[in-house]
PDB file of C-alpha atoms in Angstrom:
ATOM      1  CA  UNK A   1       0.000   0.000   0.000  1.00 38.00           C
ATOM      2  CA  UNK A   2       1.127   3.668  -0.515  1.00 36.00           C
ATOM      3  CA  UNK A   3       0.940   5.947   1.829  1.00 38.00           C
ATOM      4  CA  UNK A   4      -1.896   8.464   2.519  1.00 41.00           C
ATOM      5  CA  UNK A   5      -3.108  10.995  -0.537  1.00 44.00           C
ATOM      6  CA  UNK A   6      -0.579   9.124  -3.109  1.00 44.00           C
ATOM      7  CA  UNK A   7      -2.438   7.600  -6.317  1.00 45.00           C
ATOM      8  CA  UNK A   8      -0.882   4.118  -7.209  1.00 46.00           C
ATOM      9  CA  UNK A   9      -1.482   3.398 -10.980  1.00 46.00           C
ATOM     10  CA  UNK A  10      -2.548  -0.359 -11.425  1.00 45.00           C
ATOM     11  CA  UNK A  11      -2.231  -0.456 -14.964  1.00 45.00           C
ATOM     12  CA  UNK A  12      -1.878   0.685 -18.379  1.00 44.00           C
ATOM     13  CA  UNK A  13      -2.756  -0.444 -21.931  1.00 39.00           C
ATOM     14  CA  UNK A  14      -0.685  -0.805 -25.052  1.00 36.00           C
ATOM     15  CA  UNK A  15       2.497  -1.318 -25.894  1.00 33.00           C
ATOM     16  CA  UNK A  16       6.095   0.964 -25.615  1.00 31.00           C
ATOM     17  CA  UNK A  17       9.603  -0.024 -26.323  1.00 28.00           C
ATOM     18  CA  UNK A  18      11.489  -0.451 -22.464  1.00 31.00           C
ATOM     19  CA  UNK A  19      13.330   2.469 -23.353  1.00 29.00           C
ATOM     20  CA  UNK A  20      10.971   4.918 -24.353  1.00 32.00           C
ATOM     21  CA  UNK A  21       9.108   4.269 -21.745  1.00 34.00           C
ATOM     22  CA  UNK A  22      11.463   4.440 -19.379  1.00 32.00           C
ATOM     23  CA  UNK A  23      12.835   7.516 -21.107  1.00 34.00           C
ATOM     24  CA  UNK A  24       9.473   8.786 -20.409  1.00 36.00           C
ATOM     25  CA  UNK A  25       8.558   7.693 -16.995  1.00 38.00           C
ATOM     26  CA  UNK A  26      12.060   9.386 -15.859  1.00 37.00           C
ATOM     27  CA  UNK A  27      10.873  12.665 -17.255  1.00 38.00           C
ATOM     28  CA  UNK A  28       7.942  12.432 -15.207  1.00 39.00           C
ATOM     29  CA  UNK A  29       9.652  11.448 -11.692  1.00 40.00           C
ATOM     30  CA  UNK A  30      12.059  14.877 -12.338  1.00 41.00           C
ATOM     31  CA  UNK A  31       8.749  16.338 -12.822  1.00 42.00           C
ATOM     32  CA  UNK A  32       7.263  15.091  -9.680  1.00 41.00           C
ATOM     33  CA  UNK A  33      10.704  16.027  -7.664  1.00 44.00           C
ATOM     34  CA  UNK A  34      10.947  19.028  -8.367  1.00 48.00           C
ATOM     35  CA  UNK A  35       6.744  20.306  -8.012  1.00 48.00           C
ATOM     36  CA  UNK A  36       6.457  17.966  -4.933  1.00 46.00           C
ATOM     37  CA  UNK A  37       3.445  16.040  -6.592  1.00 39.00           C
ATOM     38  CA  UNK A  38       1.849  12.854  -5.775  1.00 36.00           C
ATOM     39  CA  UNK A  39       3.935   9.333  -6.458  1.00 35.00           C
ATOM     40  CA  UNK A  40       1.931   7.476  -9.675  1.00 33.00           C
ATOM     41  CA  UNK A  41       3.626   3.286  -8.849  1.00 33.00           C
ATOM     42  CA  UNK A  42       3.645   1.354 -12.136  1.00 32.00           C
ATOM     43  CA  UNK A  43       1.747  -1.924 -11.491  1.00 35.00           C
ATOM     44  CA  UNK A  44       0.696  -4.264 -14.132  1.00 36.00           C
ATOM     45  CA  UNK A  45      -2.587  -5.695 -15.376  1.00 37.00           C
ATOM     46  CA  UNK A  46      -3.886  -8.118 -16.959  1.00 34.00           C
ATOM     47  CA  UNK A  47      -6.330  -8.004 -20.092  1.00 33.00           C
ATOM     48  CA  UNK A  48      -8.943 -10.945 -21.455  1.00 33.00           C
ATOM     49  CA  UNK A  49      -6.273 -13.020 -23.310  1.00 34.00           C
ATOM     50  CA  UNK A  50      -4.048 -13.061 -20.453  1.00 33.00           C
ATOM     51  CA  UNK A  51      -1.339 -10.850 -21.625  1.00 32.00           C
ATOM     52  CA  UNK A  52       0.919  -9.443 -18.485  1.00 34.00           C
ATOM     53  CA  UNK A  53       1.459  -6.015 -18.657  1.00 33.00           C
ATOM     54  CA  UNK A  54       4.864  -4.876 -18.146  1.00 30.00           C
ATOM     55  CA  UNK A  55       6.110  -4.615 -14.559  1.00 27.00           C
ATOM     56  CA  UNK A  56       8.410  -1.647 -13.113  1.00 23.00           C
ATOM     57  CA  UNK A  57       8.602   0.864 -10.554  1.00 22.00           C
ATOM     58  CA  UNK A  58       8.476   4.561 -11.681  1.00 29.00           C
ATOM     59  CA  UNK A  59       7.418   7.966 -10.061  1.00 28.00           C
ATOM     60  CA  UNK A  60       5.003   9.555 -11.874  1.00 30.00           C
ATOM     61  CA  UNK A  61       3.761  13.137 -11.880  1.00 31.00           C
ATOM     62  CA  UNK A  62       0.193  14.060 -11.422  1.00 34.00           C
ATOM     63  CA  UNK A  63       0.441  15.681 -15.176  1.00 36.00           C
ATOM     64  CA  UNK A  64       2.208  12.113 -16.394  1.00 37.00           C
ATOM     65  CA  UNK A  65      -0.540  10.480 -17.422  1.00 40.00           C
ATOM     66  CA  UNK A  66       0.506   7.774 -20.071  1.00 39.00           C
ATOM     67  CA  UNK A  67      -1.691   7.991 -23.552  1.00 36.00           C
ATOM     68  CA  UNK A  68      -1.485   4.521 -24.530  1.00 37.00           C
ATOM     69  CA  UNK A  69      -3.687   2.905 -27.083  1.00 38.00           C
ATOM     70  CA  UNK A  70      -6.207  -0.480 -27.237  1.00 39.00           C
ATOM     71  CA  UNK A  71      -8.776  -1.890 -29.007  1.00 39.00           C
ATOM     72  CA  UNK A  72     -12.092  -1.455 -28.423  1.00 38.00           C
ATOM     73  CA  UNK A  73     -13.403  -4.553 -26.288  1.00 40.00           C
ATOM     74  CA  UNK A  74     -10.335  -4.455 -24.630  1.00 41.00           C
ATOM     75  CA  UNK A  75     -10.920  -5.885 -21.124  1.00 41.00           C
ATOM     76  CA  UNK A  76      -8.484  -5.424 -17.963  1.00 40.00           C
ATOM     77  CA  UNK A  77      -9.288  -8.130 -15.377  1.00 40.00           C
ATOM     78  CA  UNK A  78      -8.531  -6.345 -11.864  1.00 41.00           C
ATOM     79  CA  UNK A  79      -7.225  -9.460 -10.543  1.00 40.00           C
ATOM     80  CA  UNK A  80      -6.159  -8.439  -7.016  1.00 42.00           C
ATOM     81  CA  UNK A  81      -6.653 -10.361  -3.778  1.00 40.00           C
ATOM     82  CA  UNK A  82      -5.616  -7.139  -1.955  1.00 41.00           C
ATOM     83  CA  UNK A  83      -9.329  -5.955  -0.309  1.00 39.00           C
ATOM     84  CA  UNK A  84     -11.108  -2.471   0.853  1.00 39.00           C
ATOM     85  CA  UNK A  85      -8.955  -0.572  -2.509  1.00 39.00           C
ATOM     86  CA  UNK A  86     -10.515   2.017  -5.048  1.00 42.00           C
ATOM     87  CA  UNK A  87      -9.682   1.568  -8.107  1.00 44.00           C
ATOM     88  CA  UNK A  88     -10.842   4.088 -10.534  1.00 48.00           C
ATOM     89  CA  UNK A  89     -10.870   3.706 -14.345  1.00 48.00           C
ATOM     90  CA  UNK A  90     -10.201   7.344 -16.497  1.00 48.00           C
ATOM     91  CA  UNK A  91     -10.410   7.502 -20.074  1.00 48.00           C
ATOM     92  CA  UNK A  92      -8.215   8.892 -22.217  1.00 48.00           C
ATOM     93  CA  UNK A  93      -5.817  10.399 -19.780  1.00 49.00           C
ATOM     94  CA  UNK A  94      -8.359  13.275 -18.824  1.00 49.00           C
ATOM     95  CA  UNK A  95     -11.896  13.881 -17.665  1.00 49.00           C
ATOM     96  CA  UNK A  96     -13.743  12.830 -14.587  1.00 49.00           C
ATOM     97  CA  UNK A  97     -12.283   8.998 -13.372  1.00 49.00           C
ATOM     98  CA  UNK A  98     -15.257   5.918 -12.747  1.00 50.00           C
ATOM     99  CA  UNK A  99     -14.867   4.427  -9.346  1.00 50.00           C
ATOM    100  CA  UNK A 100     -14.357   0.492  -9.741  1.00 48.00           C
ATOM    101  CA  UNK A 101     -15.841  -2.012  -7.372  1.00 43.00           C
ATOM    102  CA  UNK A 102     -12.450  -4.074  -5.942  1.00 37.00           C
ATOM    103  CA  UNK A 103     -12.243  -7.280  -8.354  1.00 35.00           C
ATOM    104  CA  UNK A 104     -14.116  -5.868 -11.404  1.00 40.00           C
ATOM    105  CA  UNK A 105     -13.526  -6.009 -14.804  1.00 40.00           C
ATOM    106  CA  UNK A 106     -14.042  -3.341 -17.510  1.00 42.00           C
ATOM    107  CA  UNK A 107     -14.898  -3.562 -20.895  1.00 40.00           C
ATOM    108  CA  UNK A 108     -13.833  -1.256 -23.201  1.00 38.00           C
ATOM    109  CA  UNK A 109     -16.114  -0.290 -26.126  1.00 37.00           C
ATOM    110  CA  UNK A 110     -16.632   3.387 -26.392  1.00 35.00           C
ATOM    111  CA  UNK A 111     -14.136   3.876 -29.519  1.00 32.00           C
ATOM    112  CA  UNK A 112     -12.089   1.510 -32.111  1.00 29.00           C
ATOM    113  CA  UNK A 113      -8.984   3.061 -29.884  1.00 29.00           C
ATOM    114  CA  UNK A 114      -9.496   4.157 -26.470  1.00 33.00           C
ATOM    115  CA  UNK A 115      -6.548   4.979 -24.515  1.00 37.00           C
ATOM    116  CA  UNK A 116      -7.196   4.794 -20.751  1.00 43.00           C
ATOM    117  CA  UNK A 117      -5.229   3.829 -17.186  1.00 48.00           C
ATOM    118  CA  UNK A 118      -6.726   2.003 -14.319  1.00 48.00           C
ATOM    119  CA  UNK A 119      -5.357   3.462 -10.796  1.00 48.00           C
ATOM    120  CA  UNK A 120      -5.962   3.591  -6.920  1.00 46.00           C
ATOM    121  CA  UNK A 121      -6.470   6.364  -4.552  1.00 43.00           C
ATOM    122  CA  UNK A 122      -4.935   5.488  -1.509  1.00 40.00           C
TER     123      UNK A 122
END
């Protein structure tokens, strides 16, 4: 668990090259250093077919929202034994975030691509 008022980030869709993303996620942590911002923890998630996302550790900023792509349908099992989180589920990187039910799973279907993260409030 993280501690109080830091958003962990359970998952993300689509694929990046290690390095890029990376590359990416280190801009972000500066970010977050230097503005004092909230910790985003890169978890991993796992989608219909059983595909693993990517595991790794990286500080996000609040503004580091990853814009990564799926296909519609795209479903992200929240397979967690871990009890009494929030997750949330925010589209596109932006606009008002769904609260999930622990243990739920999302369909995707709004667009052909729909870029989106899955994270908890803790």
């Amino acid at each position: 668990m993280t501690s109080s008022g830091k958003k962990r980030l359970i998952g993300m869709t689509g694929s990046i090259a290690g390095a890029a993303l990376l590359a990416c996620t280190g801009l972000a942590q500066s970010a977050a250093a230097a503005a004092g911002e909230p910790e985003w923890v890169v978890s991993s998630f796992y989608t219909e077919a059983g595909f693993k996302g990517t595991e790794m550790l990286a500080n996000l900023d609040s503004e580091g929202c990853q814009d990564l792509s799926a296909p519609a349908n795209s479903v992200i099992n929240m397979n967690d034994s871990r009890k009494g989180i929030v997750y949330y589920y925010q589209p596109d990187c932006q606009g008002p975030s769904v609260r999930l039910d622990d243990l739920r799973t999302v369909t995707l279907s709004a667009s052909p691509i729909l870029s989106y993260q899955v994270f908890q409030l803790s």
